[in-house]
JSON list of C-alpha atoms in Angstrom, two decimals:
[
{"chain": "E", "resi": 1, "resn": "MET", "atom": "CA", "xyz": [-16.50, -35.07, -57.73]},
{"chain": "E", "resi": 2, "resn": "SER", "atom": "CA", "xyz": [-12.83, -36.21, -57.18]},
{"chain": "E", "resi": 3, "resn": "ALA", "atom": "CA", "xyz": [-11.90, -39.79, -57.04]},
{"chain": "E", "resi": 4, "resn": "GLY", "atom": "CA", "xyz": [-11.24, -39.03, -53.59]},
{"chain": "E", "resi": 5, "resn": "ALA", "atom": "CA", "xyz": [-14.69, -37.66, -52.45]},
{"chain": "E", "resi": 6, "resn": "ILE", "atom": "CA", "xyz": [-16.80, -41.00, -54.49]},
{"chain": "E", "resi": 7, "resn": "VAL", "atom": "CA", "xyz": [-13.65, -43.07, -52.06]},
{"chain": "E", "resi": 8, "resn": "TRP", "atom": "CA", "xyz": [-14.32, -40.99, -49.02]},
{"chain": "E", "resi": 9, "resn": "TRP", "atom": "CA", "xyz": [-18.80, -42.02, -49.86]},
{"chain": "E", "resi": 10, "resn": "VAL", "atom": "CA", "xyz": [-18.35, -45.05, -50.51]},
{"chain": "E", "resi": 11, "resn": "LEU", "atom": "CA", "xyz": [-16.96, -45.69, -46.94]},
{"chain": "E", "resi": 12, "resn": "ALA", "atom": "CA", "xyz": [-19.80, -43.34, -45.93]},
{"chain": "E", "resi": 13, "resn": "ALA", "atom": "CA", "xyz": [-22.20, -45.62, -47.00]},
{"chain": "E", "resi": 14, "resn": "CYS", "atom": "CA", "xyz": [-20.62, -48.89, -46.16]},
{"chain": "E", "resi": 15, "resn": "LEU", "atom": "CA", "xyz": [-20.57, -47.39, -42.84]},
{"chain": "E", "resi": 16, "resn": "ALA", "atom": "CA", "xyz": [-23.82, -46.16, -42.69]},
{"chain": "E", "resi": 17, "resn": "LEU", "atom": "CA", "xyz": [-25.40, -49.70, -43.99]},
{"chain": "E", "resi": 18, "resn": "TRP", "atom": "CA", "xyz": [-22.83, -52.01, -41.71]},
{"chain": "E", "resi": 19, "resn": "SER", "atom": "CA", "xyz": [-24.33, -49.64, -38.96]},
{"chain": "E", "resi": 20, "resn": "ALA", "atom": "CA", "xyz": [-27.81, -49.51, -39.89]},
{"chain": "E", "resi": 21, "resn": "ILE", "atom": "CA", "xyz": [-27.22, -53.19, -40.30]},
{"chain": "E", "resi": 22, "resn": "SER", "atom": "CA", "xyz": [-25.92, -54.50, -37.71]},
{"chain": "E", "resi": 23, "resn": "ALA", "atom": "CA", "xyz": [-28.28, -52.16, -34.93]},
{"chain": "E", "resi": 24, "resn": "LEU", "atom": "CA", "xyz": [-31.17, -54.81, -36.22]},
{"chain": "E", "resi": 25, "resn": "ARG", "atom": "CA", "xyz": [-29.22, -57.82, -35.35]},
{"chain": "E", "resi": 26, "resn": "PRO", "atom": "CA", "xyz": [-28.83, -58.49, -31.63]},
{"chain": "E", "resi": 27, "resn": "ASP", "atom": "CA", "xyz": [-26.00, -61.40, -31.97]},
{"chain": "E", "resi": 28, "resn": "THR", "atom": "CA", "xyz": [-24.49, -59.06, -34.12]},
{"chain": "E", "resi": 29, "resn": "PRO", "atom": "CA", "xyz": [-22.51, -55.52, -32.22]},
{"chain": "E", "resi": 30, "resn": "GLY", "atom": "CA", "xyz": [-23.78, -52.29, -33.84]},
{"chain": "E", "resi": 31, "resn": "PRO", "atom": "CA", "xyz": [-22.31, -48.60, -33.38]},
{"chain": "E", "resi": 32, "resn": "VAL", "atom": "CA", "xyz": [-22.01, -48.53, -29.90]},
{"chain": "E", "resi": 33, "resn": "ALA", "atom": "CA", "xyz": [-19.84, -52.20, -29.37]},
{"chain": "E", "resi": 34, "resn": "ILE", "atom": "CA", "xyz": [-16.94, -50.23, -30.49]},
{"chain": "E", "resi": 35, "resn": "PRO", "atom": "CA", "xyz": [-16.83, -47.34, -27.48]},
{"chain": "E", "resi": 36, "resn": "ARG", "atom": "CA", "xyz": [-18.10, -49.36, -24.50]},
{"chain": "E", "resi": 37, "resn": "TRP", "atom": "CA", "xyz": [-15.58, -51.81, -26.15]},
{"chain": "E", "resi": 38, "resn": "PHE", "atom": "CA", "xyz": [-12.39, -49.39, -25.34]},
{"chain": "E", "resi": 39, "resn": "ALA", "atom": "CA", "xyz": [-14.50, -48.25, -21.85]},
{"chain": "E", "resi": 40, "resn": "ARG", "atom": "CA", "xyz": [-13.85, -52.45, -20.74]},
{"chain": "E", "resi": 41, "resn": "SER", "atom": "CA", "xyz": [-10.38, -52.42, -19.29]},
{"chain": "E", "resi": 42, "resn": "TRP", "atom": "CA", "xyz": [-8.53, -48.62, -17.66]},
{"chain": "E", "resi": 43, "resn": "LEU", "atom": "CA", "xyz": [-6.41, -49.54, -20.97]},
{"chain": "E", "resi": 44, "resn": "GLY", "atom": "CA", "xyz": [-9.07, -49.47, -23.39]},
{"chain": "E", "resi": 45, "resn": "ARG", "atom": "CA", "xyz": [-10.77, -45.61, -22.47]},
{"chain": "E", "resi": 46, "resn": "VAL", "atom": "CA", "xyz": [-7.81, -44.25, -21.71]},
{"chain": "E", "resi": 47, "resn": "LEU", "atom": "CA", "xyz": [-6.80, -44.86, -25.45]},
{"chain": "E", "resi": 48, "resn": "ALA", "atom": "CA", "xyz": [-10.16, -44.27, -26.03]},
{"chain": "E", "resi": 49, "resn": "LEU", "atom": "CA", "xyz": [-9.85, -40.88, -24.27]},
{"chain": "E", "resi": 50, "resn": "CYS", "atom": "CA", "xyz": [-6.09, -40.07, -25.95]},
{"chain": "E", "resi": 51, "resn": "ALA", "atom": "CA", "xyz": [-7.66, -40.39, -29.26]},
{"chain": "E", "resi": 52, "resn": "TRP", "atom": "CA", "xyz": [-10.38, -38.09, -28.60]},
{"chain": "E", "resi": 53, "resn": "GLY", "atom": "CA", "xyz": [-8.69, -34.95, -26.75]},
{"chain": "E", "resi": 54, "resn": "GLY", "atom": "CA", "xyz": [-5.82, -35.92, -29.61]},
{"chain": "E", "resi": 55, "resn": "ALA", "atom": "CA", "xyz": [-8.90, -35.45, -32.81]},
{"chain": "E", "resi": 56, "resn": "GLY", "atom": "CA", "xyz": [-10.22, -32.56, -30.24]},
{"chain": "E", "resi": 57, "resn": "TRP", "atom": "CA", "xyz": [-7.22, -30.97, -30.74]},
{"chain": "E", "resi": 58, "resn": "HIS", "atom": "CA", "xyz": [-6.65, -31.95, -34.69]},
{"chain": "E", "resi": 59, "resn": "LEU", "atom": "CA", "xyz": [-10.00, -30.73, -35.56]},
{"chain": "E", "resi": 60, "resn": "PHE", "atom": "CA", "xyz": [-11.06, -27.53, -33.02]},
{"chain": "E", "resi": 61, "resn": "CYS", "atom": "CA", "xyz": [-8.02, -25.42, -32.42]},
{"chain": "E", "resi": 62, "resn": "GLN", "atom": "CA", "xyz": [-5.62, -27.61, -35.54]},
{"chain": "E", "resi": 63, "resn": "ARG", "atom": "CA", "xyz": [-6.59, -26.66, -39.48]},
{"chain": "E", "resi": 64, "resn": "PRO", "atom": "CA", "xyz": [-8.72, -29.52, -40.30]},
{"chain": "W", "resi": 1, "resn": "MET", "atom": "CA", "xyz": [-28.57, -37.50, -9.95]},
{"chain": "W", "resi": 2, "resn": "SER", "atom": "CA", "xyz": [-30.87, -35.88, -12.78]},
{"chain": "W", "resi": 3, "resn": "ARG", "atom": "CA", "xyz": [-30.35, -33.25, -11.85]},
{"chain": "W", "resi": 4, "resn": "SER", "atom": "CA", "xyz": [-26.77, -32.69, -11.66]},
{"chain": "W", "resi": 5, "resn": "LEU", "atom": "CA", "xyz": [-27.28, -34.37, -15.23]},
{"chain": "W", "resi": 6, "resn": "GLY", "atom": "CA", "xyz": [-29.43, -31.68, -17.02]},
{"chain": "W", "resi": 7, "resn": "VAL", "atom": "CA", "xyz": [-26.86, -28.83, -15.93]},
{"chain": "W", "resi": 8, "resn": "ALA", "atom": "CA", "xyz": [-24.41, -30.99, -17.09]},
{"chain": "W", "resi": 9, "resn": "ALA", "atom": "CA", "xyz": [-25.87, -30.76, -20.01]},
{"chain": "W", "resi": 10, "resn": "LEU", "atom": "CA", "xyz": [-26.68, -27.22, -20.38]},
{"chain": "W", "resi": 11, "resn": "ALA", "atom": "CA", "xyz": [-23.55, -26.24, -19.75]},
{"chain": "W", "resi": 12, "resn": "ALA", "atom": "CA", "xyz": [-21.74, -28.27, -22.50]},
{"chain": "W", "resi": 13, "resn": "ALA", "atom": "CA", "xyz": [-24.28, -27.42, -24.87]},
{"chain": "W", "resi": 14, "resn": "GLY", "atom": "CA", "xyz": [-23.55, -23.79, -23.48]},
{"chain": "W", "resi": 15, "resn": "PHE", "atom": "CA", "xyz": [-19.94, -24.13, -24.58]},
{"chain": "W", "resi": 16, "resn": "ALA", "atom": "CA", "xyz": [-19.85, -26.32, -27.58]},
{"chain": "W", "resi": 17, "resn": "TRP", "atom": "CA", "xyz": [-22.35, -22.65, -28.63]},
{"chain": "W", "resi": 18, "resn": "TRP", "atom": "CA", "xyz": [-19.47, -20.61, -27.60]},
{"chain": "W", "resi": 19, "resn": "GLU", "atom": "CA", "xyz": [-16.49, -22.40, -28.81]},
{"chain": "W", "resi": 20, "resn": "GLY", "atom": "CA", "xyz": [-18.42, -22.37, -32.23]},
{"chain": "W", "resi": 21, "resn": "GLY", "atom": "CA", "xyz": [-17.82, -18.73, -32.66]},
{"chain": "W", "resi": 22, "resn": "LEU", "atom": "CA", "xyz": [-14.42, -19.24, -32.37]},
{"chain": "W", "resi": 23, "resn": "ARG", "atom": "CA", "xyz": [-11.81, -19.23, -34.38]},
{"chain": "W", "resi": 24, "resn": "GLN", "atom": "CA", "xyz": [-9.31, -22.59, -34.40]},
{"chain": "W", "resi": 25, "resn": "SER", "atom": "CA", "xyz": [-6.44, -20.11, -34.37]},
{"chain": "W", "resi": 26, "resn": "SER", "atom": "CA", "xyz": [-6.79, -18.11, -31.10]},
{"chain": "W", "resi": 27, "resn": "LEU", "atom": "CA", "xyz": [-5.77, -19.01, -28.14]},
{"chain": "W", "resi": 28, "resn": "ALA", "atom": "CA", "xyz": [-9.86, -18.72, -26.23]},
{"chain": "W", "resi": 29, "resn": "ALA", "atom": "CA", "xyz": [-10.76, -21.76, -28.72]},
{"chain": "W", "resi": 30, "resn": "HIS", "atom": "CA", "xyz": [-7.24, -23.58, -27.70]},
{"chain": "W", "resi": 31, "resn": "SER", "atom": "CA", "xyz": [-8.17, -23.37, -23.76]},
{"chain": "W", "resi": 32, "resn": "GLY", "atom": "CA", "xyz": [-11.37, -24.29, -24.70]},
{"chain": "W", "resi": 33, "resn": "ILE", "atom": "CA", "xyz": [-9.76, -27.61, -26.02]},
{"chain": "W", "resi": 34, "resn": "LEU", "atom": "CA", "xyz": [-7.03, -28.44, -23.61]},
{"chain": "W", "resi": 35, "resn": "VAL", "atom": "CA", "xyz": [-9.55, -27.41, -20.39]},
{"chain": "W", "resi": 36, "resn": "ALA", "atom": "CA", "xyz": [-11.88, -30.62, -21.89]},
{"chain": "W", "resi": 37, "resn": "ILE", "atom": "CA", "xyz": [-10.33, -32.72, -22.09]},
{"chain": "W", "resi": 38, "resn": "GLY", "atom": "CA", "xyz": [-8.42, -32.54, -18.64]},
{"chain": "W", "resi": 39, "resn": "LEU", "atom": "CA", "xyz": [-11.82, -32.74, -17.11]},
{"chain": "W", "resi": 40, "resn": "ALA", "atom": "CA", "xyz": [-12.19, -35.39, -19.16]},
{"chain": "W", "resi": 41, "resn": "PHE", "atom": "CA", "xyz": [-9.29, -36.59, -18.29]},
{"chain": "W", "resi": 42, "resn": "ALA", "atom": "CA", "xyz": [-10.04, -36.24, -14.62]},
{"chain": "W", "resi": 43, "resn": "VAL", "atom": "CA", "xyz": [-13.90, -36.69, -14.39]},
{"chain": "W", "resi": 44, "resn": "THR", "atom": "CA", "xyz": [-12.65, -40.14, -16.31]},
{"chain": "W", "resi": 45, "resn": "PHE", "atom": "CA", "xyz": [-10.36, -41.35, -13.03]},
{"chain": "W", "resi": 46, "resn": "VAL", "atom": "CA", "xyz": [-12.36, -39.38, -10.34]},
{"chain": "W", "resi": 47, "resn": "ALA", "atom": "CA", "xyz": [-15.57, -41.17, -11.34]},
{"chain": "W", "resi": 48, "resn": "GLY", "atom": "CA", "xyz": [-13.83, -45.27, -12.76]},
{"chain": "W", "resi": 49, "resn": "ARG", "atom": "CA", "xyz": [-11.52, -46.24, -8.94]},
{"chain": "W", "resi": 50, "resn": "GLY", "atom": "CA", "xyz": [-12.45, -50.01, -8.77]},
{"chain": "W", "resi": 51, "resn": "ARG", "atom": "CA", "xyz": [-15.18, -49.80, -11.47]},
{"chain": "W", "resi": 52, "resn": "GLN", "atom": "CA", "xyz": [-13.69, -51.37, -14.88]},
{"chain": "W", "resi": 53, "resn": "GLN", "atom": "CA", "xyz": [-15.03, -54.68, -16.22]},
{"chain": "W", "resi": 54, "resn": "VAL", "atom": "CA", "xyz": [-11.76, -56.21, -17.26]},
{"chain": "W", "resi": 55, "resn": "ARG", "atom": "CA", "xyz": [-8.15, -56.07, -16.22]},
{"chain": "W", "resi": 56, "resn": "SER", "atom": "CA", "xyz": [-5.97, -54.56, -18.85]},
{"chain": "W", "resi": 57, "resn": "LEU", "atom": "CA", "xyz": [-4.35, -56.78, -19.80]},
{"chain": "W", "resi": 58, "resn": "ALA", "atom": "CA", "xyz": [-7.78, -59.05, -20.23]},
{"chain": "W", "resi": 59, "resn": "TRP", "atom": "CA", "xyz": [-8.49, -56.42, -21.91]},
{"chain": "W", "resi": 60, "resn": "ALA", "atom": "CA", "xyz": [-6.03, -56.17, -24.88]},
{"chain": "W", "resi": 61, "resn": "SER", "atom": "CA", "xyz": [-5.53, -59.60, -24.58]},
{"chain": "W", "resi": 62, "resn": "GLY", "atom": "CA", "xyz": [-8.78, -60.69, -25.49]},
{"chain": "W", "resi": 63, "resn": "PRO", "atom": "CA", "xyz": [-9.65, -60.44, -28.95]},
{"chain": "W", "resi": 64, "resn": "TRP", "atom": "CA", "xyz": [-6.05, -61.63, -30.36]},
{"chain": "W", "resi": 65, "resn": "ALA", "atom": "CA", "xyz": [-8.28, -65.29, -29.39]},
{"chain": "W", "resi": 66, "resn": "LEU", "atom": "CA", "xyz": [-10.11, -65.16, -32.68]},
{"chain": "W", "resi": 67, "resn": "ARG", "atom": "CA", "xyz": [-10.76, -69.35, -33.42]},
{"chain": "W", "resi": 68, "resn": "ARG", "atom": "CA", "xyz": [-12.45, -69.65, -29.49]},
{"chain": "W", "resi": 69, "resn": "HIS", "atom": "CA", "xyz": [-15.17, -66.32, -30.79]},
{"chain": "W", "resi": 70, "resn": "TRP", "atom": "CA", "xyz": [-14.57, -68.18, -33.45]},
{"chain": "W", "resi": 71, "resn": "ALA", "atom": "CA", "xyz": [-16.17, -70.88, -32.05]},
{"chain": "W", "resi": 72, "resn": "GLU", "atom": "CA", "xyz": [-18.35, -69.38, -29.33]},
{"chain": "W", "resi": 73, "resn": "ASP", "atom": "CA", "xyz": [-20.31, -66.80, -31.07]},
{"chain": "W", "resi": 74, "resn": "PRO", "atom": "CA", "xyz": [-19.50, -66.62, -35.10]},
{"chain": "W", "resi": 75, "resn": "PRO", "atom": "CA", "xyz": [-22.33, -63.66, -35.86]},
{"chain": "W", "resi": 76, "resn": "GLY", "atom": "CA", "xyz": [-20.92, -61.25, -32.74]},
{"chain": "W", "resi": 77, "resn": "THR", "atom": "CA", "xyz": [-17.28, -62.52, -34.03]},
{"chain": "W", "resi": 78, "resn": "LEU", "atom": "CA", "xyz": [-17.02, -62.36, -38.27]},
{"chain": "W", "resi": 79, "resn": "GLY", "atom": "CA", "xyz": [-19.38, -57.99, -36.67]},
{"chain": "W", "resi": 80, "resn": "ALA", "atom": "CA", "xyz": [-16.34, -57.35, -35.16]},
{"chain": "W", "resi": 81, "resn": "THR", "atom": "CA", "xyz": [-13.77, -58.38, -38.14]},
{"chain": "W", "resi": 82, "resn": "LEU", "atom": "CA", "xyz": [-16.27, -56.17, -40.63]},
{"chain": "W", "resi": 83, "resn": "TRP", "atom": "CA", "xyz": [-16.04, -52.73, -37.76]},
{"chain": "W", "resi": 84, "resn": "ALA", "atom": "CA", "xyz": [-12.46, -53.80, -37.41]},
{"chain": "W", "resi": 85, "resn": "ILE", "atom": "CA", "xyz": [-12.21, -53.82, -41.25]},
{"chain": "W", "resi": 86, "resn": "LEU", "atom": "CA", "xyz": [-13.78, -51.15, -41.61]},
{"chain": "W", "resi": 87, "resn": "THR", "atom": "CA", "xyz": [-12.19, -48.56, -39.60]},
{"chain": "W", "resi": 88, "resn": "LEU", "atom": "CA", "xyz": [-8.12, -49.68, -41.72]},
{"chain": "W", "resi": 89, "resn": "ALA", "atom": "CA", "xyz": [-9.84, -48.00, -43.81]},
{"chain": "W", "resi": 90, "resn": "VAL", "atom": "CA", "xyz": [-10.66, -45.68, -43.49]},
{"chain": "W", "resi": 91, "resn": "ILE", "atom": "CA", "xyz": [-7.68, -44.80, -41.84]},
{"chain": "W", "resi": 92, "resn": "GLY", "atom": "CA", "xyz": [-5.23, -45.88, -43.98]},
{"chain": "W", "resi": 93, "resn": "TRP", "atom": "CA", "xyz": [-7.58, -44.23, -46.86]},
{"chain": "W", "resi": 94, "resn": "ASP", "atom": "CA", "xyz": [-7.36, -41.02, -44.91]},
{"chain": "W", "resi": 95, "resn": "LEU", "atom": "CA", "xyz": [-3.81, -42.08, -44.01]},
{"chain": "W", "resi": 96, "resn": "ASN", "atom": "CA", "xyz": [-3.03, -42.31, -48.01]},
{"chain": "W", "resi": 97, "resn": "SER", "atom": "CA", "xyz": [-4.91, -38.99, -48.88]},
{"chain": "W", "resi": 98, "resn": "PHE", "atom": "CA", "xyz": [-2.61, -36.96, -45.62]},
{"chain": "W", "resi": 99, "resn": "ALA", "atom": "CA", "xyz": [0.49, -38.06, -48.31]},
{"chain": "W", "resi": 100, "resn": "HIS", "atom": "CA", "xyz": [-0.47, -37.70, -50.86]},
{"chain": "W", "resi": 101, "resn": "GLU", "atom": "CA", "xyz": [-1.23, -33.76, -50.31]},
{"chain": "W", "resi": 102, "resn": "SER", "atom": "CA", "xyz": [-3.22, -34.21, -53.18]},
{"chain": "W", "resi": 103, "resn": "ARG", "atom": "CA", "xyz": [-6.10, -31.36, -54.24]},
{"chain": "W", "resi": 104, "resn": "ASP", "atom": "CA", "xyz": [-8.46, -34.77, -54.96]},
{"chain": "W", "resi": 105, "resn": "LEU", "atom": "CA", "xyz": [-7.36, -36.48, -52.44]},
{"chain": "W", "resi": 106, "resn": "PRO", "atom": "CA", "xyz": [-9.51, -34.90, -49.66]},
{"chain": "W", "resi": 107, "resn": "THR", "atom": "CA", "xyz": [-8.55, -36.16, -46.29]},
{"chain": "W", "resi": 108, "resn": "LEU", "atom": "CA", "xyz": [-10.74, -36.82, -43.67]},
{"chain": "W", "resi": 109, "resn": "SER", "atom": "CA", "xyz": [-10.10, -32.87, -41.69]},
{"chain": "W", "resi": 110, "resn": "ARG", "atom": "CA", "xyz": [-10.64, -31.11, -44.57]},
{"chain": "W", "resi": 111, "resn": "ILE", "atom": "CA", "xyz": [-14.38, -32.72, -45.77]},
{"chain": "W", "resi": 112, "resn": "PHE", "atom": "CA", "xyz": [-14.70, -32.45, -41.51]},
{"chain": "W", "resi": 113, "resn": "GLY", "atom": "CA", "xyz": [-13.33, -28.27, -42.02]},
{"chain": "W", "resi": 114, "resn": "HIS", "atom": "CA", "xyz": [-15.34, -27.66, -44.45]},
{"chain": "W", "resi": 115, "resn": "LEU", "atom": "CA", "xyz": [-18.17, -29.41, -42.27]},
{"chain": "W", "resi": 116, "resn": "THR", "atom": "CA", "xyz": [-17.66, -26.59, -39.44]},
{"chain": "W", "resi": 117, "resn": "SER", "atom": "CA", "xyz": [-16.36, -23.80, -41.25]},
{"chain": "W", "resi": 118, "resn": "SER", "atom": "CA", "xyz": [-19.79, -21.65, -40.00]},
{"chain": "W", "resi": 119, "resn": "HIS", "atom": "CA", "xyz": [-20.94, -21.28, -36.60]},
{"chain": "W", "resi": 120, "resn": "VAL", "atom": "CA", "xyz": [-23.93, -23.52, -35.97]},
{"chain": "W", "resi": 121, "resn": "GLY", "atom": "CA", "xyz": [-21.44, -26.33, -37.69]},
{"chain": "W", "resi": 122, "resn": "ARG", "atom": "CA", "xyz": [-18.64, -25.82, -35.22]},
{"chain": "W", "resi": 123, "resn": "ALA", "atom": "CA", "xyz": [-20.93, -25.65, -32.29]},
{"chain": "W", "resi": 124, "resn": "ALA", "atom": "CA", "xyz": [-22.82, -29.14, -33.87]},
{"chain": "W", "resi": 125, "resn": "ALA", "atom": "CA", "xyz": [-18.89, -31.00, -33.77]},
{"chain": "W", "resi": 126, "resn": "VAL", "atom": "CA", "xyz": [-18.29, -29.70, -30.57]},
{"chain": "W", "resi": 127, "resn": "ALA", "atom": "CA", "xyz": [-20.91, -31.07, -28.22]},
{"chain": "W", "resi": 128, "resn": "ALA", "atom": "CA", "xyz": [-21.13, -34.74, -30.07]},
{"chain": "W", "resi": 129, "resn": "TRP", "atom": "CA", "xyz": [-17.47, -34.86, -29.46]},
{"chain": "W", "resi": 130, "resn": "LEU", "atom": "CA", "xyz": [-18.32, -33.52, -25.90]},
{"chain": "W", "resi": 131, "resn": "ALA", "atom": "CA", "xyz": [-20.82, -36.36, -25.41]},
{"chain": "W", "resi": 132, "resn": "LEU", "atom": "CA", "xyz": [-18.70, -38.58, -27.09]},
{"chain": "W", "resi": 133, "resn": "GLY", "atom": "CA", "xyz": [-16.24, -37.60, -24.54]},
{"chain": "W", "resi": 134, "resn": "ALA", "atom": "CA", "xyz": [-18.38, -37.45, -21.50]},
{"chain": "W", "resi": 135, "resn": "THR", "atom": "CA", "xyz": [-19.55, -41.33, -23.15]},
{"chain": "W", "resi": 136, "resn": "ILE", "atom": "CA", "xyz": [-15.76, -42.84, -23.02]},
{"chain": "W", "resi": 137, "resn": "ALA", "atom": "CA", "xyz": [-15.03, -40.46, -19.57]},
{"chain": "W", "resi": 138, "resn": "LEU", "atom": "CA", "xyz": [-18.62, -41.88, -17.69]},
{"chain": "W", "resi": 139, "resn": "GLY", "atom": "CA", "xyz": [-20.12, -45.02, -19.87]},
{"chain": "W", "resi": 140, "resn": "TRP", "atom": "CA", "xyz": [-20.15, -48.40, -18.94]},
{"chain": "W", "resi": 141, "resn": "ARG", "atom": "CA", "xyz": [-19.02, -48.95, -15.14]},
{"chain": "W", "resi": 142, "resn": "ARG", "atom": "CA", "xyz": [-19.53, -51.12, -12.60]},
{"chain": "W", "resi": 143, "resn": "ASP", "atom": "CA", "xyz": [-21.50, -51.12, -9.43]},
{"chain": "W", "resi": 144, "resn": "ARG", "atom": "CA", "xyz": [-19.23, -50.12, -6.53]}
]
């Protein structure tokens, strides 16, 4: 396994661990809190939609 | 309402399966994704008029009052900070891998390319992408 792949695995493990911990703790923002925070205002919602659209175009129409 | 939601979910699943069978370079794949993006923006503006919780300026300036947030809600502030650090770490490592263009440093989109190389994998990814887009477009609106 390459060094870069190991870093990705570590990042994925950290994200999964923190998602689980924050989802179980009511006083900590869980993974759903991120899109919910962006959706609070027009600016945040449009920024999130632009990122979503850009990601979709890149992943499904360009060569990933 | 639940019936129209069911029809929309069924249409989205059909679209995801159709899109999953297309090649990335095909005109049909490009058109389908562009239509989905356009539809998401249209739905956002039609369904969202007058239903946002906070004004944009207040939203944009909100996170910077760190001291007040920390005084009011220490666990929440710490949790949000950890999310920001993890997100920046993913973006930073992806940019680093992209800049070096080495086989030993795969980018996130290269990893994603392996996952979406099959019809089922690509269709599942499109379905997840559509669900996220629908959530961003329609979710957490204030009642009229």
